[in-house]
Coordinates of C-alpha atoms and ligand atoms in Angstrom, one line a residue:
M1 CA -30.5 70.2 26.8
S2 CA -33.1 72.4 28.6
P3 CA -32.1 74.9 31.2
G4 CA -31.5 73.4 34.6
E5 CA -31.1 69.9 33.3
K6 CA -28.3 67.9 34.9
L7 CA -25.4 66.5 33.0
D8 CA -24.8 62.7 33.3
P9 CA -22.3 61.8 35.9
I10 CA -18.9 61.6 34.3
P11 CA -16.0 59.5 35.6
D12 CA -13.3 61.5 37.5
S13 CA -10.5 60.6 35.2
F14 CA -12.5 61.5 32.1
I15 CA -10.3 63.7 29.8
L16 CA -11.1 62.5 26.3
Q17 CA -11.5 65.4 23.8
P18 CA -13.6 65.2 20.7
P19 CA -11.8 65.1 17.4
V20 CA -11.8 68.1 15.2
F21 CA -12.5 67.7 11.4
H22 CA -11.3 69.9 8.6
P23 CA -10.1 72.8 10.9
V24 CA -8.9 75.9 9.1
V25 CA -5.2 76.5 9.3
P26 CA -3.7 78.3 11.2
Y27 CA -5.3 76.4 13.8
V28 CA -4.8 76.5 17.6
T29 CA -6.7 74.4 20.1
T30 CA -6.5 73.7 23.8
I31 CA -5.5 70.2 24.8
F32 CA -7.9 69.1 27.6
G33 CA -6.0 68.3 30.6
G34 CA -2.7 69.2 28.9
L35 CA -0.2 66.6 27.8
H36 CA 1.1 63.8 30.0
A37 CA 2.8 60.5 29.4
G38 CA 0.5 58.1 27.7
K39 CA -1.4 60.6 25.5
M40 CA -1.4 60.5 21.7
V41 CA -2.3 63.1 19.2
M42 CA -3.3 62.0 15.7
L43 CA -3.1 64.2 12.7
Q44 CA -4.6 63.1 9.4
G45 CA -4.2 65.4 6.3
V46 CA -2.8 66.0 2.9
V47 CA 0.4 67.9 1.7
P48 CA -0.6 70.5 -0.9
L49 CA 1.1 70.2 -4.3
D50 CA 2.9 73.6 -3.8
A51 CA 3.6 73.0 -0.1
H52 CA 6.8 74.7 1.2
R53 CA 6.6 73.7 4.9
F54 CA 4.1 73.2 7.7
Q55 CA 4.5 72.9 11.4
V56 CA 2.8 71.1 14.4
D57 CA 3.6 72.9 17.6
F58 CA 3.0 71.6 21.1
Q59 CA 2.8 74.9 22.9
C60 CA 2.8 76.1 26.5
G61 CA -0.2 78.5 26.2
C62 CA -1.8 80.1 23.1
S63 CA -1.3 83.9 23.4
L64 CA -0.1 85.5 20.3
C65 CA 2.1 88.0 22.1
P66 CA 4.3 87.2 23.9
R67 CA 4.8 84.1 21.8
P68 CA 4.3 81.0 23.9
D69 CA 7.1 78.5 24.4
I70 CA 7.0 75.5 22.1
A71 CA 8.0 72.3 23.8
F72 CA 8.0 70.3 20.6
H73 CA 8.1 71.9 17.1
F74 CA 7.6 69.4 14.3
N75 CA 8.4 71.0 11.0
P76 CA 8.3 69.1 7.7
R77 CA 10.0 71.0 4.8
F78 CA 9.3 70.2 1.2
H79 CA 11.1 73.0 -0.7
T80 CA 14.4 70.9 -1.2
T81 CA 14.6 67.8 -3.3
K82 CA 14.8 65.8 -0.1
P83 CA 11.9 66.4 2.1
H84 CA 13.0 66.4 5.8
V85 CA 11.8 67.3 9.2
I86 CA 13.2 69.9 11.6
C87 CA 12.3 69.5 15.2
N88 CA 13.2 72.1 17.9
T89 CA 12.0 73.9 21.1
L90 CA 11.3 77.5 21.4
H91 CA 12.0 78.8 24.9
G92 CA 11.8 82.4 25.9
G93 CA 11.5 83.5 22.3
R94 CA 14.6 81.7 21.3
W95 CA 15.0 78.5 19.1
Q96 CA 17.2 76.0 20.8
R97 CA 19.5 73.5 19.0
E98 CA 17.8 72.2 15.8
A99 CA 17.5 68.5 15.1
R100 CA 17.1 67.3 11.5
W101 CA 15.5 64.0 10.2
P102 CA 16.0 63.1 6.6
H103 CA 14.0 60.5 4.7
L104 CA 10.6 61.9 5.4
A105 CA 7.9 59.6 4.0
L106 CA 5.7 62.6 3.1
W107 CA 5.5 64.1 -0.3
R108 CA 3.8 67.0 -1.9
G109 CA 0.3 65.8 -2.9
S110 CA 0.3 62.8 -0.6
S111 CA -2.0 62.2 2.3
F112 CA -0.7 61.1 5.6
L113 CA -1.4 60.0 9.2
I114 CA 1.0 61.2 11.8
L115 CA 0.9 59.9 15.4
F116 CA 2.6 61.8 18.2
L117 CA 2.9 59.5 21.1
F118 CA 4.0 61.2 24.3
G119 CA 6.2 59.2 26.8
N120 CA 8.0 60.1 30.0
E121 CA 11.1 61.4 28.5
E122 CA 10.4 61.8 24.9
V123 CA 7.8 62.0 22.1
K124 CA 7.8 59.4 19.4
V125 CA 6.5 60.3 16.0
S126 CA 5.2 57.7 13.4
V127 CA 4.3 58.6 9.8
N128 CA 1.9 56.3 8.0
G129 CA 2.3 53.6 10.5
Q130 CA 6.2 53.6 10.5
H131 CA 8.2 54.9 13.4
F132 CA 9.9 58.1 12.2
L133 CA 11.6 59.9 15.0
H134 CA 11.9 60.4 18.8
F135 CA 12.7 63.7 20.5
R136 CA 13.7 64.1 24.1
Y137 CA 11.8 66.9 25.9
R138 CA 13.7 70.0 26.8
L139 CA 10.7 71.6 28.5
P140 CA 8.4 69.8 31.0
L141 CA 5.7 68.0 29.1
S142 CA 3.2 69.2 31.9
H143 CA 3.6 72.8 30.6
V144 CA 2.1 71.9 27.2
D145 CA -1.6 72.8 27.0
S146 CA -2.1 73.8 23.3
L147 CA -1.7 72.4 19.8
G148 CA -1.0 74.8 17.0
I149 CA -0.9 73.8 13.3
F150 CA 0.5 76.3 10.8
G151 CA 1.7 76.5 7.2
D152 CA 1.0 74.5 4.1
I153 CA -1.1 71.6 5.2
L154 CA -4.8 70.5 4.7
V155 CA -5.9 69.0 7.8
E156 CA -8.6 66.4 7.6
A157 CA -8.8 65.4 11.4
V158 CA -7.0 65.9 14.6
G159 CA -7.6 63.3 17.3
F160 CA -6.7 63.2 21.0
L161 CA -6.3 59.6 22.4
N162 CA -5.0 57.7 25.3
I163 CA -2.6 54.8 24.7
S164 CA -5.0 52.4 26.4
P165 CA -8.6 53.3 25.8
F166 CA -9.3 51.8 29.2
V167 CA -7.0 54.0 31.2
E168 CA -9.2 56.9 31.4
G169 CA -12.5 55.2 31.8
S170 CA -14.3 55.8 28.4
R171 CA -13.9 54.6 24.8
E172 CA -16.5 57.0 23.5
Y173 CA -15.8 60.6 22.5
P174 CA -17.8 63.0 24.5
V175 CA -20.9 64.8 23.3
G176 CA -21.2 68.4 24.1
H177 CA -24.2 70.0 25.8
E178 CA -25.3 73.6 25.5
A179 CA -25.2 75.7 28.5
P180 CA -27.0 76.5 30.8
C181 CA -26.7 73.5 33.0
S182 CA -26.8 72.7 36.7
H183 CA -24.8 70.3 38.8
A184 CA -25.7 69.3 42.3
L185 CA -23.3 69.8 45.2
P186 CA -25.1 67.7 47.8
Q187 CA -22.4 68.2 50.5
G188 CA -21.4 71.7 49.7
L189 CA -17.7 72.5 49.1
W190 CA -14.9 71.4 51.5
P191 CA -11.2 72.3 51.4
G192 CA -9.5 70.0 48.9
Q193 CA -12.5 69.6 46.7
V194 CA -12.1 70.4 43.0
I195 CA -14.6 71.5 40.4
I196 CA -13.7 71.0 36.8
V197 CA -15.6 72.5 33.9
R198 CA -14.4 71.7 30.3
G199 CA -16.0 73.0 27.2
L200 CA -15.9 74.8 24.0
V201 CA -16.5 78.5 23.6
L202 CA -19.1 79.1 20.8
Q203 CA -19.0 81.5 18.0
E204 CA -19.7 85.2 18.9
P205 CA -19.7 84.6 22.6
K206 CA -21.2 87.0 25.2
H207 CA -20.3 85.6 28.5
F208 CA -19.4 82.4 30.4
T209 CA -20.5 82.2 34.0
V210 CA -20.0 79.7 36.8
S211 CA -22.1 80.4 39.9
L212 CA -22.2 78.5 43.1
R213 CA -25.6 78.7 44.8
D214 CA -27.0 77.7 48.1
Q215 CA -30.3 76.2 48.9
A216 CA -32.1 79.6 48.7
A217 CA -30.5 80.1 45.2
H218 CA -28.2 82.8 46.6
A219 CA -24.8 82.9 44.9
P220 CA -22.1 83.9 47.4
V221 CA -19.6 83.5 44.6
T222 CA -19.8 83.7 40.8
F223 CA -17.0 83.5 38.3
R224 CA -17.7 85.4 35.0
A225 CA -15.8 85.9 31.8
S226 CA -17.2 88.8 29.6
F227 CA -16.3 88.6 26.0
A228 CA -17.5 92.2 25.3
D229 CA -14.7 93.7 27.3
G230 CA -12.4 90.7 27.7
T231 CA -12.5 90.7 31.5
L232 CA -12.5 87.9 34.1
A233 CA -14.2 88.7 37.4
W234 CA -15.5 87.3 40.7
I235 CA -19.0 88.5 41.6
S236 CA -20.1 88.6 45.2
R237 CA -23.6 87.7 46.5
W238 CA -24.4 91.4 46.4
G239 CA -23.3 91.8 42.9
Q240 CA -19.9 93.4 43.6
K241 CA -17.4 92.8 40.9
K242 CA -13.7 92.1 41.6
L243 CA -11.8 92.0 38.4
I244 CA -9.2 89.2 38.1
S245 CA -6.0 90.6 36.6
A246 CA -5.0 87.8 34.3
P247 CA -4.8 87.4 30.5
F248 CA -8.3 86.6 29.0
L249 CA -7.9 82.9 27.9
F250 CA -11.2 82.3 26.4
Y251 CA -11.5 82.4 22.6
P252 CA -14.4 81.6 20.3
Q253 CA -14.4 78.0 19.1
R254 CA -11.5 77.0 21.4
F255 CA -11.6 74.5 24.2
F256 CA -11.2 75.6 27.8
E257 CA -10.8 74.1 31.2
V258 CA -11.8 75.9 34.4
L259 CA -10.7 74.4 37.6
L260 CA -11.9 75.6 41.1
L261 CA -10.1 74.4 44.0
C262 CA -11.8 74.8 47.4
Q263 CA -9.5 75.8 50.1
E264 CA -10.1 76.9 53.7
G265 CA -12.2 80.1 53.3
G266 CA -11.8 80.5 49.6
L267 CA -11.6 79.2 46.0
K268 CA -8.5 79.0 43.8
L269 CA -9.0 79.4 40.1
A270 CA -7.0 77.9 37.2
L271 CA -7.8 78.3 33.6
N272 CA -6.2 76.0 31.0
G273 CA -4.0 74.7 33.7
Q274 CA -2.7 78.2 34.6
G275 CA -3.3 79.4 38.2
L276 CA -5.2 82.7 38.3
G277 CA -5.2 83.5 42.0
A278 CA -7.9 83.0 44.6
T279 CA -11.0 84.7 46.1
S280 CA -12.1 84.5 49.7
V281 CA -15.4 83.0 50.6
N282 CA -16.8 82.4 54.0
Q283 CA -16.2 78.8 54.9
Q284 CA -19.7 78.3 56.2
A285 CA -21.1 79.7 52.8
L286 CA -19.0 77.2 51.0
E287 CA -20.4 74.3 53.0
Q288 CA -23.8 75.5 52.4
L289 CA -23.5 75.5 48.6
R290 CA -25.9 73.1 46.9
E291 CA -25.6 73.9 43.2
L292 CA -23.1 74.6 40.4
R293 CA -24.7 76.5 37.6
I294 CA -23.0 77.1 34.3
S295 CA -24.4 79.5 31.7
G296 CA -23.4 81.5 28.7
S297 CA -22.1 80.9 25.2
V298 CA -20.4 77.6 25.8
Q299 CA -20.9 73.9 24.9
L300 CA -20.0 71.7 27.9
Y301 CA -18.1 68.4 27.6
C302 CA -17.3 67.7 31.3
V303 CA -18.5 69.1 34.6
H304 CA -17.5 67.3 37.7
S305 CA -16.9 68.1 41.4
Ligands
GAL401 C1 13.8 78.6 11.8 C2 12.4 78.9 11.3 C3 11.4 78.6 12.3 C4 11.6 77.2 12.9 C5 13.0 77.1 13.4 C6 13.3 75.7 14.0 O1 14.8 78.8 10.9 O2 12.4 80.3 10.9 O3 10.1 78.7 11.8 O4 11.2 76.2 12.0 O5 13.9 77.3 12.3 O6 14.6 75.5 14.4

């Protein structure tokens, strides 16, 4: 995509995420739009011959320290004569009550397809097409935004699906577009309006910049993530930088979701579903915005306003 070219319009409810093939374990990825009832995660892989255990964690965040909460920890263990699965929740650094499921239909050396189907109250897990277990949530599903896969497992593919392919508008997996790209804001920004940018950070990233411009190409407000020094900042029309004191949530080869909510006289920012405060912008300047410009070391999957 050439600079300045526009992305095709994308339906509002579009949240499909492209599948990932042969990721290197340990593997952590953002789940676009987080988890909600009706979403499915598919995991296809092989259990190595010398496997001891592996785990699939549906996490609330992806920081390494402090360790994020894990709403659902799915942990097949193979070191005993009877392979079994342990499920649990990690909350505030503490494991909760463990649940154990015997008769796991997974063996060392076998390939498998595991489906995690998220409902309102519980997650159901099927292994090779057979229902295997269900686990009642102990933490709100809406807090989950990351998937982590660790241990002795060869992952062939991870897929993110919706129960009904029609629910969220598209049957196709999205295709990423290299930044820069530009998106028109014909009416400017008004309180209540939301801008969503979803994408993947490239390898060896330098920066990721979202700027909002008016007709004269002045940018009264720009959001910038700098990988060199791991900072997030708002940049004013005159180039003044106001650092955002928040963890740096962009990582090479991980997905991200930036949400900008326009409110009276300002913009609120959320990154991967986490609120990161607001910046004030003159309401008239917001109404006069005409273009959303995204540049930097990212591949974009969805831009909408
Ligand atoms: C612990 C184990 C953790 C986790 C937990 C689940 O014994 O060290 O990795 O599997 O059990 O309850």
